[in-house]
């Protein structure tokens, strides 16, 4: 019989609905049972595309002995960390503080009043290799709870007190000077892998906020080291196995230092942020290759991660049934099976071009996986760029253009063949925050690549969020949509990321409705989450009593902190509207994070990017003319090609459109076309240089 998860919408929770464990979702029913029966809670947190979550489910949560122990002595609760990041953040902070590490699946034992007293990540079902088994841990905790419950409660009270202390804001300082930005670059340089790109050793995670900061600091100061570290890292990821060279997009991270072997899940938030990073690299360098990677990633998202209503799905799994087992009922899934190739498969698919494809992607007859601890890949190959097109052209005695065309054709053939394989699981929930990031990326791409398709996709997704997840009357943004069900009041990052998307969309299509929505969302974010005492935004509203501590995220990890994106949003909003209250919140937040930026700059690279913009000053590039006009298009192409991270780009049509915009952005009222032709203004604080009407003059002005 299904357990209490059967009526949930989360794909992760539904994966566990048929476990023999009597799982409950996070909520009052489970809490009431724990209190009534004086049982401890076993909390398991993960997400639907998490490889080790699958492993622990199959090993332990489908095991009759484990289920019997959990059902007899505990109240088991499952949480999808992507739906409830507030719950995840509290207990992950506890696990990291008490064990020195964290990750998913996360396993935490709580008192009936939700205070943690023991935790870890993955537990095998039985002890092995020095790692305690879940059966032994459950038996020990049940015994201690029976025999020394008061001591456990006292320990939990003390640990909860430590969590509360961690949530206390530090002293609010002054806005740091530019020297902190130089220190941030030096901190990244100290751990930069000069041979392979990236920061630190294996495993290597893409953290686009680091790259966006480095590129901005290069734009502000001309620091070549900052630029080169970002570009080398982006090149390494584009050439390595972390990129899907057949279907586009990026896997979650590289398990090795050389970017060769990925952990194969694909997350929407990675795609969005990496699109932005590659677009900015293309502007910095003028090289089309970076833009090609961005557009290849966009094509993947639009093809495989977009719902019928325009919203973007959350993730694809790492695991799938190997193609050779596709017809075997109940065949076990394997990590990376969808993406690996044998040398013989390549020969059968591309014929005379097989040797060209093998050399391009490093394919070996016996397999090429340099790090295969579980023997999953055997004689299969993980694709990476082993040879450049020019070197292949020289080696095969062909024109480089011919080589490139043959590789494109081979990729199409391999893509079609791969499409017949069993696909990895798709997590089809739509999260407001991650959609906000993707909308921002698509809107930016529509400007940089001059693409109507990308603009249309950004508009559809934003319209979906505004119509389905934004409750206009109550002014509440919901976090999750799935299968017609809207649930969970949004957190600070939902508001901040959606505002970012709306602002990027406003600058791309000039519709004042997106700016109005961004303003409304920002005011609501401030009402719900703003810390009036110390600056910055709390992650939660503080009204949910099941969340022990109201934390303020101060780490720009795989996803940037809400306060970091919040400052960047306010920099644009305050500049456009002139609202002094928002200027004050910018300075208050930068001051609140001053100590962290000074002592541990690498932990908050997106906040450093915001500080970089603060010291660079805000610019405007305003183009006035009828949309669709060829001369306006020429001006827009020049503006899009240049890397101007501290500039707000606006296209204004004279007449009703300009009047509507001027109601929100008063400084636009005084700008006009010169001599009846499309005109560009390059401004700082809306104090503008002389108007220009030719691409050459605009290039010089920028």
XYZ file of C-alpha atoms in Angstrom:
702
model
C 0.000 0.000 0.000
C 1.231 3.510 -0.725
C 2.323 5.542 2.285
C 1.364 9.122 3.158
C 3.328 10.524 0.190
C 0.838 9.162 -2.354
C -1.101 12.425 -2.570
C 1.914 14.722 -2.919
C 2.923 16.492 -6.145
C 6.693 16.515 -5.678
C 8.364 14.005 -8.046
C 10.868 13.218 -5.293
C 8.206 12.409 -2.725
C 6.253 10.372 -5.258
C 9.366 8.292 -5.952
C 9.068 7.081 -2.338
C 5.290 6.579 -2.110
C 5.539 2.796 -2.499
C 8.420 2.271 -0.056
C 7.608 -0.002 2.902
C 8.709 2.932 5.083
C 5.625 4.759 6.378
C 6.772 8.149 5.096
C 4.978 11.385 5.929
C 5.434 14.711 4.181
C 6.695 17.611 6.300
C 3.621 18.887 8.121
C 1.368 18.949 11.141
C 0.115 15.372 10.808
C 3.598 13.938 11.232
C 4.524 16.394 13.985
C 1.356 15.607 15.942
C 2.027 11.883 15.748
C 5.609 12.314 16.965
C 4.416 14.354 19.948
C 1.499 12.061 20.776
C 3.648 8.922 20.682
C 6.808 10.581 22.054
C 8.818 9.294 19.125
C 11.857 10.888 17.523
C 11.574 11.930 13.877
C 13.765 10.527 11.136
C 14.057 13.259 8.501
C 15.339 12.342 5.037
C 15.979 15.207 2.597
C 16.859 14.897 -1.083
C 15.596 15.611 -4.585
C 14.342 13.556 -7.492
C 17.452 13.679 -9.710
C 19.942 12.943 -6.908
C 21.990 9.812 -7.703
C 22.913 8.939 -4.109
C 19.313 9.533 -3.025
C 18.340 6.769 -5.456
C 21.072 4.548 -4.075
C 19.922 5.018 -0.480
C 16.303 4.414 -1.460
C 17.062 1.122 -3.211
C 19.509 -0.083 -0.556
C 17.664 1.029 2.572
C 14.173 2.436 2.125
C 13.064 -0.586 0.084
C 14.670 -2.918 2.662
C 12.175 -4.690 4.949
C 14.429 -4.641 8.029
C 15.208 -0.909 7.691
C 11.528 -0.136 7.131
C 10.513 -2.155 10.180
C 12.947 -0.264 12.425
C 11.890 3.129 11.069
C 8.179 2.360 11.345
C 8.466 0.907 14.868
C 10.688 3.479 16.561
C 10.444 6.712 14.539
C 8.138 8.974 12.600
C 9.757 9.033 9.124
C 9.454 12.296 7.140
C 10.532 12.961 3.551
C 11.362 16.462 2.277
C 12.084 17.625 -1.270
C 14.867 20.160 -0.760
C 13.908 21.957 -3.983
C 10.374 22.576 -2.744
C 11.341 23.316 0.852
C 14.794 24.955 0.851
C 13.928 26.555 4.205
C 13.721 23.152 5.933
C 16.770 21.868 4.072
C 18.859 24.921 4.985
C 18.195 24.627 8.722
C 19.166 20.979 9.020
C 21.996 21.162 6.499
C 23.512 23.906 8.626
C 23.249 21.547 11.603
C 24.803 18.597 9.729
C 27.665 20.710 8.391
C 28.334 22.209 11.815
C 28.386 18.833 13.577
C 30.053 16.616 10.951
C 32.144 19.047 8.909
C 30.466 18.146 5.612
C 27.070 17.999 3.974
C 25.190 16.824 0.911
C 22.247 14.762 -0.202
C 20.651 12.518 0.764
C 20.638 14.145 4.166
C 19.575 12.104 7.197
C 18.712 13.887 10.460
C 17.128 12.707 13.703
C 14.886 15.218 15.505
C 13.029 15.402 18.770
C 9.224 15.640 18.471
C 9.587 19.423 18.732
C 11.804 19.357 15.602
C 15.168 20.013 17.252
C 18.028 18.017 15.668
C 20.317 15.840 17.760
C 22.109 13.589 15.238
C 22.680 13.689 11.503
C 24.690 12.784 8.454
C 24.281 12.268 4.737
C 24.313 8.866 3.026
C 24.215 5.762 5.232
C 24.592 2.273 3.732
C 22.002 -0.194 5.044
C 24.619 -2.088 7.048
C 28.015 -1.077 8.362
C 30.867 -1.424 5.886
C 34.246 0.123 5.175
C 34.255 2.050 8.440
C 30.942 3.737 7.582
C 28.121 3.041 10.066
C 25.111 1.277 8.619
C 21.599 2.643 8.905
C 20.347 -0.498 10.680
C 22.934 -0.068 13.453
C 22.395 3.699 13.714
C 18.622 3.304 13.985
C 18.962 0.648 16.686
C 21.447 2.759 18.684
C 19.353 5.930 18.494
C 16.162 4.069 19.451
C 17.952 2.568 22.459
C 19.369 5.912 23.607
C 15.954 7.539 23.164
C 14.370 4.880 25.397
C 17.079 4.863 28.049
C 18.333 8.470 28.186
C 15.674 10.637 26.602
C 16.233 13.632 28.866
C 19.904 13.761 27.914
C 18.991 13.649 24.210
C 16.535 16.502 24.673
C 19.090 18.594 26.547
C 21.614 17.996 23.788
C 19.033 18.951 21.154
C 18.172 22.131 23.063
C 21.845 23.080 23.125
C 22.310 22.385 19.435
C 19.183 24.356 18.562
C 20.608 27.239 20.574
C 23.786 27.069 18.508
C 21.702 27.223 15.336
C 19.892 30.272 16.658
C 23.232 31.943 17.398
C 24.375 31.312 13.841
C 21.318 33.212 12.655
C 22.194 36.319 14.653
C 23.369 39.111 12.333
C 26.912 40.351 12.677
C 27.798 43.999 13.041
C 26.694 46.126 10.098
C 29.658 47.985 8.668
C 30.253 50.608 6.031
C 30.142 49.827 2.340
C 33.567 48.255 1.611
C 35.985 50.112 -0.616
C 37.356 48.856 -3.950
C 40.273 47.170 -2.176
C 37.921 44.361 -1.148
C 37.287 43.626 -4.821
C 41.008 43.296 -5.503
C 41.267 40.971 -2.504
C 38.416 38.874 -3.897
C 40.282 38.415 -7.160
C 43.452 37.487 -5.247
C 41.516 34.967 -3.146
C 40.238 33.253 -6.283
C 43.689 33.395 -7.884
C 45.183 31.588 -4.883
C 43.048 28.494 -5.580
C 42.901 28.774 -9.372
C 43.908 25.626 -11.267
C 46.249 27.106 -13.862
C 46.544 23.829 -15.719
C 42.926 22.756 -16.022
C 40.905 25.856 -15.172
C 38.449 26.165 -12.335
C 39.065 26.708 -8.658
C 40.416 24.117 -6.255
C 40.793 20.411 -6.901
C 38.297 17.666 -7.644
C 35.363 17.564 -7.592
C 34.849 20.759 -9.593
C 31.512 22.515 -9.538
C 30.496 25.288 -11.910
C 29.910 28.404 -9.836
C 28.998 31.024 -12.441
C 28.793 33.811 -9.855
C 32.598 33.579 -9.488
C 33.009 34.025 -13.235
C 30.509 36.893 -13.443
C 32.382 38.707 -10.668
C 35.761 38.223 -12.363
C 34.461 39.507 -15.694
C 32.934 42.559 -14.020
C 36.107 43.355 -12.145
C 37.980 43.152 -15.444
C 35.461 45.574 -16.965
C 35.852 47.962 -14.030
C 39.642 47.935 -13.744
C 41.112 46.205 -16.801
C 42.477 43.419 -14.571
C 43.647 40.827 -17.120
C 44.184 38.094 -14.546
C 40.514 38.268 -13.537
C 39.428 38.002 -17.168
C 41.821 35.176 -17.999
C 40.788 33.005 -15.029
C 37.138 33.303 -16.066
C 37.805 32.607 -19.736
C 40.085 29.625 -19.104
C 37.464 28.084 -16.806
C 34.686 28.612 -19.344
C 36.814 27.076 -22.095
C 37.661 24.065 -19.923
C 34.006 23.430 -19.136
C 32.999 23.847 -22.782
C 35.635 21.346 -23.963
C 35.299 18.880 -21.084
C 32.935 16.017 -20.388
C 30.765 18.158 -18.131
C 29.185 19.585 -21.284
C 26.799 17.392 -23.254
C 28.436 17.562 -26.689
C 25.557 15.789 -28.427
C 22.401 17.279 -26.896
C 23.653 20.526 -25.393
C 23.576 21.789 -21.839
C 25.816 21.087 -18.867
C 25.906 18.326 -16.279
C 25.983 19.155 -12.587
C 29.726 18.934 -11.862
C 32.970 17.166 -12.726
C 34.171 14.428 -10.406
C 37.767 14.917 -11.581
C 40.066 17.941 -11.783
C 40.299 17.824 -15.593
C 36.546 18.312 -16.258
C 36.507 14.913 -18.004
C 33.988 12.824 -16.031
C 30.740 14.488 -15.005
C 28.110 13.753 -12.446
C 25.407 13.498 -15.077
C 22.319 15.207 -13.660
C 21.335 18.456 -15.372
C 19.885 21.324 -13.347
C 17.951 24.286 -14.769
C 19.763 26.789 -12.547
C 23.141 25.694 -13.945
C 21.963 26.096 -17.536
C 20.626 29.596 -16.885
C 23.673 30.945 -15.103
C 26.137 29.378 -17.528
C 24.258 30.894 -20.478
C 24.780 34.307 -18.863
C 28.478 33.620 -18.251
C 29.133 32.456 -21.819
C 27.214 35.399 -23.276
C 29.313 37.806 -21.230
C 32.511 36.032 -22.285
C 31.477 36.437 -25.921
C 31.052 40.172 -25.367
C 34.365 40.495 -23.538
C 36.348 38.673 -26.221
C 34.308 39.211 -29.368
C 34.716 35.452 -30.002
C 31.722 33.641 -31.436
C 32.677 30.311 -29.783
C 31.431 31.425 -26.347
C 28.122 32.572 -27.805
C 27.802 29.229 -29.621
C 28.034 27.383 -26.289
C 25.371 29.673 -24.795
C 23.021 29.118 -27.719
C 23.630 25.366 -27.706
C 22.617 25.334 -24.028
C 19.511 27.395 -24.768
C 18.463 24.965 -27.505
C 18.699 22.117 -24.996
C 16.500 23.964 -22.477
C 13.892 24.958 -25.058
C 13.771 21.426 -26.463
C 13.959 19.225 -23.365
C 13.154 21.333 -20.303
C 10.230 23.490 -21.390
C 6.604 22.740 -20.554
C 3.620 23.247 -22.884
C 2.690 26.499 -21.108
C 6.201 27.939 -21.348
C 7.456 27.232 -17.832
C 10.815 25.518 -17.435
C 11.249 22.154 -15.739
C 13.698 21.687 -12.895
C 16.149 18.922 -13.745
C 17.078 15.714 -15.529
C 18.426 12.691 -13.668
C 21.912 11.224 -13.878
C 20.608 7.640 -14.049
C 18.838 5.738 -16.806
C 18.484 2.197 -18.106
C 21.457 1.284 -20.344
C 20.366 1.065 -23.986
C 21.427 -2.576 -24.213
C 18.936 -3.364 -21.393
C 16.088 -1.239 -22.768
C 13.847 -4.240 -23.464
C 14.563 -5.975 -20.147
C 11.694 -5.456 -17.672
C 12.875 -3.974 -14.380
C 16.434 -3.460 -15.628
C 18.452 -1.410 -13.125
C 19.426 2.126 -13.983
C 23.031 3.230 -14.305
C 24.603 6.660 -13.955
C 25.509 8.203 -17.308
C 24.074 5.346 -19.383
C 22.206 7.758 -21.667
C 25.386 9.671 -22.520
C 28.090 6.984 -23.010
C 29.182 5.450 -26.327
C 31.206 2.488 -27.527
C 33.677 2.868 -30.366
C 31.729 0.312 -32.410
C 28.509 2.327 -32.040
C 30.254 5.341 -33.530
C 31.517 3.293 -36.481
C 28.032 1.914 -37.181
C 26.412 5.351 -37.012
C 28.771 7.672 -38.902
C 30.601 5.289 -41.216
C 33.487 6.962 -43.042
C 33.582 9.812 -40.517
C 34.041 7.472 -37.548
C 37.759 8.112 -37.194
C 37.187 11.869 -37.351
C 34.544 11.653 -34.604
C 36.694 9.350 -32.470
C 39.641 11.734 -32.551
C 37.454 14.790 -31.958
C 35.844 13.326 -28.831
C 38.673 11.190 -27.439
C 36.924 7.882 -28.108
C 38.998 4.744 -27.440
C 38.214 1.104 -28.365
C 38.411 0.019 -24.723
C 36.683 3.087 -23.253
C 38.130 6.383 -22.088
C 36.717 6.986 -18.595
C 39.781 7.857 -16.457
C 37.780 7.731 -13.233
C 35.373 4.815 -13.083
C 35.391 3.506 -9.492
C 32.278 1.371 -9.889
C 33.107 -0.049 -13.318
C 29.922 1.453 -14.753
C 31.342 2.550 -18.088
C 33.569 -0.425 -18.982
C 34.387 -0.154 -22.690
C 32.162 2.898 -23.120
C 33.345 6.433 -23.746
C 32.453 9.786 -22.210
C 32.723 12.514 -24.831
C 35.024 15.506 -24.472
C 36.829 17.710 -26.993
C 40.194 15.985 -27.480
C 41.213 17.703 -30.761
C 40.431 21.120 -32.180
C 38.944 21.533 -35.643
C 42.152 23.120 -37.052
C 44.313 20.267 -35.757
C 41.879 17.702 -37.189
C 41.902 19.503 -40.516
C 45.678 19.321 -40.616
C 45.739 15.697 -39.498
C 43.163 14.548 -42.097
C 44.309 16.891 -44.877
C 40.922 18.585 -45.101
C 39.681 22.151 -45.103
C 38.647 23.250 -41.592
C 35.188 24.183 -42.847
C 34.685 20.673 -44.235
C 35.747 19.150 -40.891
C 33.326 21.386 -38.995
C 30.454 20.461 -41.329
C 31.142 16.732 -41.005
C 31.222 16.991 -37.221
C 27.909 18.853 -37.217
C 26.348 16.135 -39.367
C 27.804 13.378 -37.177
C 26.410 15.095 -34.114
C 22.942 15.108 -35.689
C 23.173 11.387 -36.423
C 24.368 10.621 -32.889
C 21.638 12.813 -31.400
C 18.941 10.959 -33.351
C 20.374 7.596 -32.286
C 20.624 8.652 -28.654
C 17.026 9.868 -28.686
C 15.855 6.247 -29.038
C 17.563 5.271 -25.759
C 15.675 5.168 -22.440
C 15.766 8.747 -21.190
C 16.742 9.842 -17.694
C 13.916 10.840 -15.364
C 12.692 14.418 -15.862
C 11.679 16.413 -12.787
C 8.842 18.380 -14.329
C 7.992 20.734 -11.494
C 8.273 24.436 -12.287
C 10.064 26.471 -9.616
C 9.628 30.240 -9.594
C 13.229 30.979 -8.610
C 14.890 28.813 -11.237
C 12.488 30.044 -13.901
C 13.439 33.598 -12.992
C 17.089 32.751 -13.695
C 16.242 31.187 -17.056
C 14.055 34.124 -18.054
C 16.960 36.464 -17.267
C 19.302 34.336 -19.389
C 16.906 34.152 -22.345
C 16.106 37.852 -22.248
C 19.817 38.702 -22.209
C 20.439 36.236 -25.035
C 17.683 37.842 -27.078
C 19.618 41.140 -26.942
C 23.123 39.752 -27.412
C 22.114 37.304 -30.167
C 19.358 39.540 -31.583
C 16.916 36.601 -31.370
C 13.135 36.893 -31.514
C 12.868 33.189 -30.572
C 14.651 33.706 -27.252
C 12.602 36.806 -26.491
C 9.388 34.904 -27.180
C 10.454 32.068 -24.862
C 11.319 34.532 -22.091
C 7.962 36.294 -22.478
C 6.039 32.990 -22.390
C 7.785 31.830 -19.224
C 7.361 35.199 -17.504
C 3.715 35.305 -18.532
C 3.262 31.798 -17.104
C 4.744 32.835 -13.753
C 2.724 36.035 -13.641
C -0.577 34.323 -14.465
C -0.141 31.058 -12.506
C 2.238 31.684 -9.599
C 1.641 35.374 -8.812
C -1.542 36.011 -6.843
C -2.233 39.631 -7.714
C -4.881 40.221 -5.056
C -2.889 38.890 -2.093
C 0.460 39.835 -3.674
C 1.991 36.425 -2.957
C 4.376 34.636 -5.287
C 4.123 30.839 -5.065
C 7.242 28.722 -5.402
C 6.077 25.579 -7.187
C 3.768 24.549 -10.018
C 3.250 20.955 -11.104
C 0.426 19.233 -12.961
C -1.925 22.143 -12.415
C -1.162 22.412 -8.707
C 0.307 25.634 -7.297
C 1.793 25.409 -3.805
C 4.232 26.794 -1.233
C 4.541 30.525 -0.626
C 7.709 31.805 -2.237
C 10.963 32.454 -0.411
C 13.250 35.436 -0.811
C 15.158 33.809 -3.656
C 11.919 33.213 -5.568
C 11.144 36.918 -5.440
C 14.712 38.041 -6.149
C 15.282 35.727 -9.125
C 11.892 36.459 -10.707
C 12.527 40.196 -10.315
C 15.871 39.721 -12.081
C 14.125 37.909 -14.921
C 11.451 40.606 -15.205
C 14.068 43.372 -15.291
C 16.132 41.635 -17.974
C 12.937 41.097 -19.967
C 12.025 44.771 -19.589
C 15.385 45.840 -21.002
C 14.982 43.345 -23.866
C 11.503 44.248 -25.083
C 10.786 47.603 -23.407
C 7.318 46.578 -22.196
C 6.630 48.771 -19.134
C 4.423 46.007 -17.738
C 7.518 43.962 -16.850
C 9.025 46.913 -14.987
C 5.755 47.495 -13.143
C 5.678 43.826 -12.117
C 9.309 43.952 -10.984
C 8.546 47.000 -8.837
C 5.505 45.313 -7.297
C 7.496 42.136 -6.589
C 10.353 44.132 -5.079
C 8.056 45.996 -2.722
C 6.515 42.708 -1.653
C 9.940 41.113 -1.168
C 10.892 44.026 1.059
C 7.678 43.730 3.077
C 8.108 40.002 3.672
C 11.853 39.496 4.043
C 13.738 42.760 4.617
C 15.860 42.910 7.795
C 15.294 46.468 8.967
C 17.825 46.094 11.798
C 20.853 44.671 10.013
C 20.196 44.943 6.274
C 19.743 42.224 3.664
C 16.820 39.873 3.208
C 15.925 36.867 5.340
C 15.303 33.662 3.392
C 11.863 33.146 4.954
C 9.042 35.236 6.357
C 9.441 33.748 9.844
C 5.745 32.871 10.077
C 6.132 29.079 9.688
C 6.591 27.735 13.215
C 7.944 24.419 11.928
C 11.097 26.218 10.718
C 13.204 26.619 13.861
C 15.371 29.563 12.828
C 14.926 32.466 10.438
C 18.168 32.411 8.485
C 19.674 34.900 6.074
C 21.579 33.142 3.318
C 25.122 34.508 3.122
C 26.681 32.146 0.587
C 26.678 32.376 -3.205
C 26.860 28.701 -4.057
C 25.323 26.810 -6.956
C 22.562 29.390 -6.638
C 23.379 32.957 -5.583
C 22.036 34.277 -2.293
C 18.807 36.264 -2.387
C 20.556 39.266 -0.847
C 23.204 39.286 -3.585
C 20.640 39.266 -6.380
C 18.472 41.645 -4.346
C 21.199 44.287 -4.324
C 21.725 43.955 -8.062
C 17.989 44.280 -8.699
C 17.792 47.384 -6.541
C 20.745 48.925 -8.343
C 18.696 48.874 -11.527
C 15.354 49.744 -9.927
C 16.725 52.606 -7.860
C 18.507 53.963 -10.868
C 15.461 53.825 -13.099
C 12.911 55.131 -10.616
C 15.063 57.368 -8.406
C 13.561 55.825 -5.243
C 15.872 56.897 -2.388
C 14.653 54.123 -0.065
C 16.096 51.563 -2.441
C 19.429 53.382 -2.598
C 19.561 53.165 1.188
C 18.809 49.434 1.144
C 21.642 48.861 -1.317
C 24.126 50.514 1.030
C 22.649 48.821 4.083
C 23.001 45.353 2.514
C 26.517 45.965 1.226
C 27.388 47.118 4.736
C 25.749 44.050 6.292
C 27.940 41.792 4.133
C 31.068 43.918 4.540
C 32.740 41.595 7.028
C 32.030 38.500 4.931
C 33.250 40.161 1.729
C 36.397 41.284 3.508
C 37.282 38.034 5.288
C 35.772 35.377 2.967
C 35.163 37.058 -0.361
C 35.137 33.782 -2.259
C 32.000 32.735 -0.375
C 29.987 35.667 -1.770
C 31.191 36.342 -5.327
C 27.788 37.595 -6.484
C 27.756 40.137 -3.666
C 31.247 41.160 -4.807
C 29.801 41.585 -8.301
C 27.153 43.888 -6.816
C 29.851 45.829 -4.948
C 31.795 46.078 -8.206
C 28.773 47.698 -9.864
C 28.388 50.033 -6.893
C 31.909 51.369 -7.319
C 31.773 51.427 -11.122
C 28.614 53.524 -11.166
C 25.527 52.945 -13.250
C 25.316 53.876 -16.915
C 22.484 53.959 -19.421
C 22.440 53.206 -23.115
C 19.119 54.487 -24.429
C 18.069 53.937 -28.044
C 15.087 55.904 -29.349
C 13.340 54.972 -32.570
C 10.600 52.832 -34.086
C 11.057 49.105 -33.441
C 11.824 47.225 -36.618
C 13.663 50.185 -38.112
C 16.902 49.028 -39.778
C 18.908 51.983 -38.465
C 17.697 51.301 -34.919
C 18.743 47.682 -35.412
C 22.227 48.798 -36.376
C 22.545 50.821 -33.183
C 21.154 47.958 -31.095
C 23.672 45.510 -32.588
C 26.550 47.753 -31.535
C 25.163 48.097 -28.001
C 24.602 44.342 -27.695
C 28.091 43.432 -28.884
C 29.936 45.454 -26.268
C 30.466 44.221 -22.712
C 28.802 46.866 -20.543
C 27.834 45.091 -17.309
C 27.188 48.348 -15.445
C 24.822 49.786 -18.052
C 21.035 49.621 -18.289
C 19.972 49.098 -21.910
C 16.649 50.587 -23.001
C 14.908 50.830 -26.364
C 12.236 53.534 -26.442
C 9.651 54.109 -29.167
C 8.582 57.738 -29.509
C 4.959 58.468 -28.690
C 2.722 56.397 -26.435
C 5.459 53.931 -25.508
C 7.825 56.680 -24.393
C 5.050 58.335 -22.399
C 4.249 55.061 -20.603
C 7.924 54.477 -19.810
C 8.451 58.055 -18.655
C 5.700 57.553 -16.050
C 8.000 54.952 -14.468
C 11.400 56.334 -15.529
C 11.003 60.137 -15.520
C 14.420 60.831 -17.061
C 13.266 59.317 -20.362
C 10.756 62.110 -20.974
C 13.391 64.563 -22.208
C 15.074 62.309 -24.772
C 14.098 62.376 -28.439
C 15.199 61.329 -31.905
C 17.615 63.661 -33.648
C 16.623 64.900 -37.094
C 13.895 62.280 -37.226
C 16.267 59.282 -37.250
C 16.904 56.633 -34.550
C 19.206 58.083 -31.914
C 21.374 56.696 -29.125
C 22.207 58.313 -25.785
C 25.051 57.092 -23.580
C 24.525 58.426 -20.074
C 25.709 58.220 -16.495
C 23.014 58.989 -13.935
C 20.976 60.136 -16.960
C 23.474 62.923 -17.622
C 24.065 62.096 -21.256
C 26.740 62.626 -23.842
C 25.613 64.223 -27.064
C 23.127 62.123 -29.040
C 24.570 59.940 -31.816
C 22.883 58.404 -34.818
C 25.476 56.121 -36.416
C 26.878 52.771 -35.250
C 30.420 54.159 -35.468
C 29.642 57.100 -33.209
C 27.794 54.863 -30.725
C 30.752 52.472 -30.603
C 33.039 55.391 -29.794
C 30.668 56.771 -27.153
C 30.404 53.417 -25.366
